Amino acid sequence: MGTLTIISVKGVNDMSVTNITSDNFHKEVLESEKPVLLDFWAPWCGYCRRLSPVVDQLDGAYEGRLVIGKINIDDEPELAEKYAVETIPTLMLFQKGKEPAVIIAPQSRGQVTEWLKENGVE
């Protein structure tokens, strides 16, 4: 079974990574007190690799207010199917067990931050 990786970047050389499996997805994502931004991606997806640094930068910008996670759809096909991910990258924002907000293939960091703001993440 694959893993979901929650990435927390504290500084250039101070990176802590938490691996989350499908087994603890409910607890770590759906029951999180903080909003959780998940990036559904795959290593063969060029656009996903270009968006990845933007998602990583958001961790620092929203430190303490937002948890950032990445799901490799090749490793977690069940989660991709459960959340009907058909195009990658797809970002989903989970907040206290509500239906996630979705943005597909965002074009810029500005578009992502505006989308987060529209969904209550300041």
Coordinates of N, CA and C in Angstrom, one line a residue:
M1 N 0.8 -1.2 0.0 CA 0.0 0.0 0.0 C 0.9 1.2 0.0
G2 N 0.5 2.3 -0.8 CA 1.3 3.5 -0.9 C 1.1 4.4 0.3
T3 N 1.7 5.6 0.2 CA 1.7 6.5 1.3 C 1.3 7.9 0.8
L4 N 0.8 8.6 1.7 CA 0.5 10.1 1.6 C 1.6 10.7 2.4
T5 N 2.3 11.7 1.9 CA 3.3 12.4 2.6 C 2.9 13.8 2.9
I6 N 2.9 14.1 4.2 CA 2.6 15.5 4.6 C 4.0 16.1 4.7
I7 N 4.2 17.3 4.1 CA 5.5 17.9 4.1 C 5.3 19.2 4.9
S8 N 6.3 19.4 5.8 CA 6.3 20.6 6.6 C 7.7 21.2 6.4
V9 N 7.9 22.3 5.7 CA 9.1 22.9 5.5 C 9.4 24.1 6.4
K10 N 10.3 23.9 7.3 CA 10.6 25.0 8.3 C 11.7 25.9 7.8
G11 N 12.6 25.4 7.0 CA 13.7 26.2 6.5 C 14.3 25.4 5.4
V12 N 15.3 26.0 4.7 CA 15.9 25.3 3.6 C 16.5 24.0 4.0
N13 N 17.1 23.9 5.1 CA 17.8 22.6 5.5 C 17.1 22.0 6.7
D14 N 15.9 22.4 7.0 CA 15.2 21.9 8.2 C 13.8 21.4 7.7
M15 N 13.8 20.3 7.0 CA 12.5 19.8 6.5 C 12.1 18.6 7.3
S16 N 10.9 18.6 7.7 CA 10.4 17.4 8.4 C 9.2 16.8 7.6
V17 N 9.3 15.5 7.4 CA 8.3 14.9 6.5 C 7.6 13.8 7.3
T18 N 6.2 13.8 7.2 CA 5.4 12.8 7.9 C 4.7 12.0 6.8
N19 N 4.9 10.7 6.9 CA 4.3 9.8 5.9 C 2.9 9.3 6.5
I20 N 1.9 9.4 5.7 CA 0.6 9.0 6.1 C 0.1 7.9 5.2
T21 N -0.4 6.8 5.7 CA -1.0 5.7 4.9 C -2.5 5.9 4.7
S22 N -3.0 5.2 3.8 CA -4.5 5.1 3.7 C -5.2 4.8 5.0
D23 N -4.5 4.0 5.8 CA -5.1 3.6 7.1 C -5.3 4.8 8.1
N24 N -4.4 5.8 8.0 CA -4.6 6.9 9.0 C -5.0 8.2 8.3
F25 N -5.4 8.1 7.0 CA -5.9 9.3 6.3 C -7.0 9.9 7.0
H26 N -8.0 9.1 7.5 CA -9.2 9.7 8.1 C -8.8 10.6 9.3
K27 N -7.9 10.0 10.2 CA -7.5 10.7 11.4 C -6.7 12.0 11.0
E28 N -5.7 11.8 10.2 CA -4.7 12.9 9.9 C -5.3 14.0 9.0
V29 N -6.2 13.7 8.1 CA -6.8 14.7 7.2 C -8.2 15.1 7.6
L30 N -9.1 14.1 7.6 CA -10.5 14.4 7.8 C -10.8 14.9 9.3
E31 N -10.0 14.5 10.2 CA -10.2 14.9 11.6 C -9.2 16.0 12.0
S32 N -8.4 16.5 11.1 CA -7.5 17.6 11.5 C -8.2 18.8 12.0
E33 N -7.6 19.4 13.0 CA -8.2 20.7 13.5 C -7.9 21.8 12.6
K34 N -6.7 21.7 11.8 CA -6.3 22.7 10.9 C -6.8 22.3 9.5
P35 N -7.0 23.3 8.6 CA -7.3 22.9 7.2 C -6.1 22.1 6.6
V36 N -6.4 21.2 5.7 CA -5.4 20.4 5.1 C -5.5 20.5 3.6
L37 N -4.4 21.0 3.0 CA -4.3 21.1 1.5 C -3.6 19.9 1.0
L38 N -4.2 19.2 0.1 CA -3.6 18.0 -0.5 C -3.4 18.2 -2.0
D39 N -2.2 17.8 -2.4 CA -1.8 17.9 -3.8 C -1.8 16.5 -4.4
F40 N -2.7 16.2 -5.2 CA -2.7 14.9 -5.9 C -1.9 15.0 -7.1
W41 N -0.8 14.2 -7.2 CA 0.2 14.4 -8.3 C 0.7 13.0 -8.7
A42 N 1.6 13.0 -9.6 CA 2.4 11.8 -10.0 C 3.8 12.2 -10.5
P43 N 4.8 11.3 -10.3 CA 6.1 11.7 -10.7 C 6.3 11.9 -12.2
W44 N 5.5 11.2 -13.0 CA 5.6 11.3 -14.5 C 4.9 12.6 -15.0
C45 N 4.2 13.3 -14.2 CA 3.4 14.5 -14.6 C 4.3 15.7 -14.6
G46 N 4.7 16.2 -15.7 CA 5.6 17.4 -15.8 C 5.0 18.6 -15.1
Y47 N 3.7 18.9 -15.3 CA 3.1 20.1 -14.7 C 3.0 19.9 -13.2
C48 N 2.8 18.7 -12.7 CA 2.8 18.4 -11.3 C 4.2 18.8 -10.7
R49 N 5.3 18.5 -11.4 CA 6.6 18.8 -10.9 C 6.9 20.3 -10.9
R50 N 6.3 21.0 -11.9 CA 6.4 22.4 -11.9 C 5.6 23.1 -10.8
L51 N 4.5 22.5 -10.4 CA 3.6 23.1 -9.4 C 4.1 22.8 -8.0
S52 N 4.9 21.7 -7.9 CA 5.3 21.2 -6.6 C 6.0 22.3 -5.7
P53 N 7.0 23.1 -6.3 CA 7.6 24.1 -5.5 C 6.6 25.2 -5.0
V54 N 5.6 25.5 -5.7 CA 4.6 26.4 -5.3 C 3.9 25.9 -4.1
V55 N 3.5 24.6 -4.1 CA 2.8 24.0 -3.0 C 3.7 24.0 -1.8
D56 N 5.0 23.6 -2.0 CA 6.0 23.6 -0.9 C 6.1 25.0 -0.3
Q57 N 6.1 26.1 -1.1 CA 6.3 27.4 -0.6 C 5.0 27.8 0.3
L58 N 3.9 27.3 -0.1 CA 2.7 27.6 0.7 C 2.8 27.2 2.1
D59 N 3.6 26.1 2.3 CA 3.7 25.6 3.7 C 4.3 26.7 4.6
G60 N 5.4 27.3 4.1 CA 6.0 28.4 4.9 C 5.1 29.6 5.0
A61 N 4.3 29.9 4.0 CA 3.5 31.1 4.0 C 2.3 30.9 4.9
Y62 N 1.8 29.7 5.1 CA 0.7 29.4 5.9 C 1.0 28.6 7.2
E63 N 2.3 28.7 7.6 CA 2.8 27.9 8.7 C 1.9 28.1 10.0
G64 N 1.5 27.0 10.5 CA 0.7 27.0 11.7 C -0.8 27.1 11.4
R65 N -1.2 27.5 10.2 CA -2.6 27.7 9.9 C -3.1 26.6 8.9
L66 N -2.2 25.9 8.2 CA -2.6 25.0 7.1 C -1.6 23.9 7.1
V67 N -2.1 22.6 7.0 CA -1.2 21.5 6.8 C -1.2 21.2 5.3
I68 N 0.0 20.9 4.8 CA 0.2 20.7 3.3 C 0.5 19.2 3.2
G69 N -0.1 18.5 2.3 CA 0.1 17.1 2.0 C 0.2 16.9 0.5
K70 N 0.9 15.8 0.1 CA 1.0 15.4 -1.3 C 0.6 13.9 -1.4
I71 N -0.2 13.6 -2.4 CA -0.6 12.2 -2.6 C -0.2 11.9 -4.0
N72 N 0.7 10.9 -4.1 CA 1.2 10.3 -5.3 C 0.1 9.4 -5.8
I73 N -0.6 9.7 -6.8 CA -1.8 8.9 -7.2 C -1.4 7.5 -7.7
D74 N -0.1 7.3 -8.1 CA 0.4 6.0 -8.4 C 0.5 5.1 -7.2
D75 N 0.9 5.7 -6.1 CA 1.0 5.0 -4.8 C -0.4 4.8 -4.1
E76 N -1.3 5.8 -4.3 CA -2.5 5.8 -3.6 C -3.7 5.9 -4.6
P77 N -3.9 4.9 -5.5 CA -5.0 4.9 -6.4 C -6.3 4.9 -5.8
E78 N -6.4 4.3 -4.6 CA -7.7 4.2 -3.9 C -8.2 5.6 -3.5
L79 N -7.3 6.4 -3.0 CA -7.6 7.8 -2.6 C -8.0 8.6 -3.8
A80 N -7.2 8.5 -4.8 CA -7.5 9.2 -6.1 C -8.9 8.9 -6.6
E81 N -9.2 7.6 -6.6 CA -10.5 7.1 -7.1 C -11.6 7.6 -6.1
K82 N -11.4 7.5 -4.8 CA -12.4 7.9 -3.8 C -12.8 9.4 -4.0
Y83 N -11.8 10.2 -4.3 CA -12.0 11.6 -4.5 C -12.2 12.1 -5.9
A84 N -12.4 11.1 -6.8 CA -12.6 11.3 -8.2 C -11.6 12.2 -8.9
V85 N -10.3 12.0 -8.6 CA -9.2 12.7 -9.2 C -9.0 12.1 -10.6
E86 N -9.3 12.9 -11.6 CA -9.2 12.5 -13.0 C -8.1 13.2 -13.7
T87 N -7.8 14.4 -13.3 CA -6.7 15.3 -13.8 C -5.8 15.7 -12.7
I88 N -4.5 15.7 -13.1 CA -3.5 16.1 -12.1 C -2.7 17.2 -12.7
P89 N -2.2 18.1 -11.9 CA -2.4 18.2 -10.4 C -3.8 18.6 -10.1
T90 N -4.3 18.1 -9.0 CA -5.6 18.5 -8.4 C -5.2 18.8 -6.9
L91 N -5.7 20.0 -6.5 CA -5.5 20.4 -5.1 C -6.9 20.3 -4.5
M92 N -6.9 19.8 -3.3 CA -8.1 19.7 -2.5 C -7.9 20.2 -1.1
L93 N -8.8 21.0 -0.6 CA -8.7 21.6 0.7 C -9.8 20.9 1.6
F94 N -9.3 20.3 2.6 CA -10.2 19.6 3.6 C -10.2 20.4 4.8
Q95 N -11.5 20.7 5.3 CA -11.7 21.5 6.5 C -12.7 20.8 7.4
K96 N -12.2 20.3 8.6 CA -13.0 19.7 9.6 C -14.1 18.8 9.1
G97 N -13.7 17.9 8.2 CA -14.6 16.8 7.7 C -15.6 17.2 6.6
K98 N -15.5 18.5 6.2 CA -16.5 18.9 5.1 C -16.0 18.4 3.8
E99 N -16.9 18.4 2.8 CA -16.6 18.0 1.5 C -15.5 18.9 1.0
P100 N -14.4 18.4 0.4 CA -13.3 19.2 0.1 C -13.5 20.2 -1.1
A101 N -12.9 21.4 -1.0 CA -12.9 22.3 -2.1 C -11.9 21.8 -3.1
V102 N -12.1 22.0 -4.4 CA -11.2 21.5 -5.4 C -10.8 22.6 -6.4
I103 N -9.5 22.5 -6.7 CA -9.0 23.3 -7.9 C -8.1 22.4 -8.7
I104 N -8.4 22.4 -10.0 CA -7.6 21.5 -10.9 C -6.6 22.3 -11.7
A105 N -5.4 21.9 -11.7 CA -4.3 22.4 -12.5 C -4.2 24.0 -12.4
P106 N -4.1 24.4 -11.2 CA -3.9 25.9 -11.0 C -2.7 26.4 -11.8
Q107 N -2.9 27.6 -12.2 CA -1.8 28.2 -13.1 C -0.7 29.0 -12.4
S108 N -1.0 29.3 -11.1 CA 0.0 30.2 -10.4 C -0.2 30.1 -8.9
R109 N 0.8 30.5 -8.2 CA 0.7 30.6 -6.7 C -0.4 31.6 -6.4
G110 N -0.5 32.7 -7.1 CA -1.6 33.6 -6.8 C -2.9 33.0 -7.0
Q111 N -3.1 32.2 -8.0 CA -4.4 31.5 -8.1 C -4.7 30.6 -7.0
V112 N -3.7 29.9 -6.5 CA -3.9 29.0 -5.4 C -4.2 29.8 -4.1
T113 N -3.5 30.9 -3.8 CA -3.7 31.7 -2.6 C -5.1 32.3 -2.7
E114 N -5.5 32.8 -3.8 CA -6.8 33.4 -4.0 C -7.9 32.3 -3.7
W115 N -7.7 31.1 -4.2 CA -8.6 30.0 -4.0 C -8.7 29.7 -2.5
L116 N -7.5 29.6 -1.8 CA -7.5 29.4 -0.4 C -8.3 30.5 0.4
K117 N -8.1 31.7 0.0 CA -8.7 32.8 0.6 C -10.3 32.7 0.4
E118 N -10.7 32.4 -0.8 CA -12.1 32.2 -1.1 C -12.7 31.1 -0.2
N119 N -11.9 30.1 0.2 CA -12.3 29.0 1.0 C -12.0 29.2 2.5
G120 N -11.8 30.4 2.9 CA -11.6 30.8 4.3 C -10.3 30.6 5.0
V121 N -9.2 30.3 4.1 CA -7.9 30.2 4.7 C -7.1 31.5 4.4
E122 N -6.9 32.2 5.5 CA -6.2 33.5 5.3 C -4.7 33.4 5.6

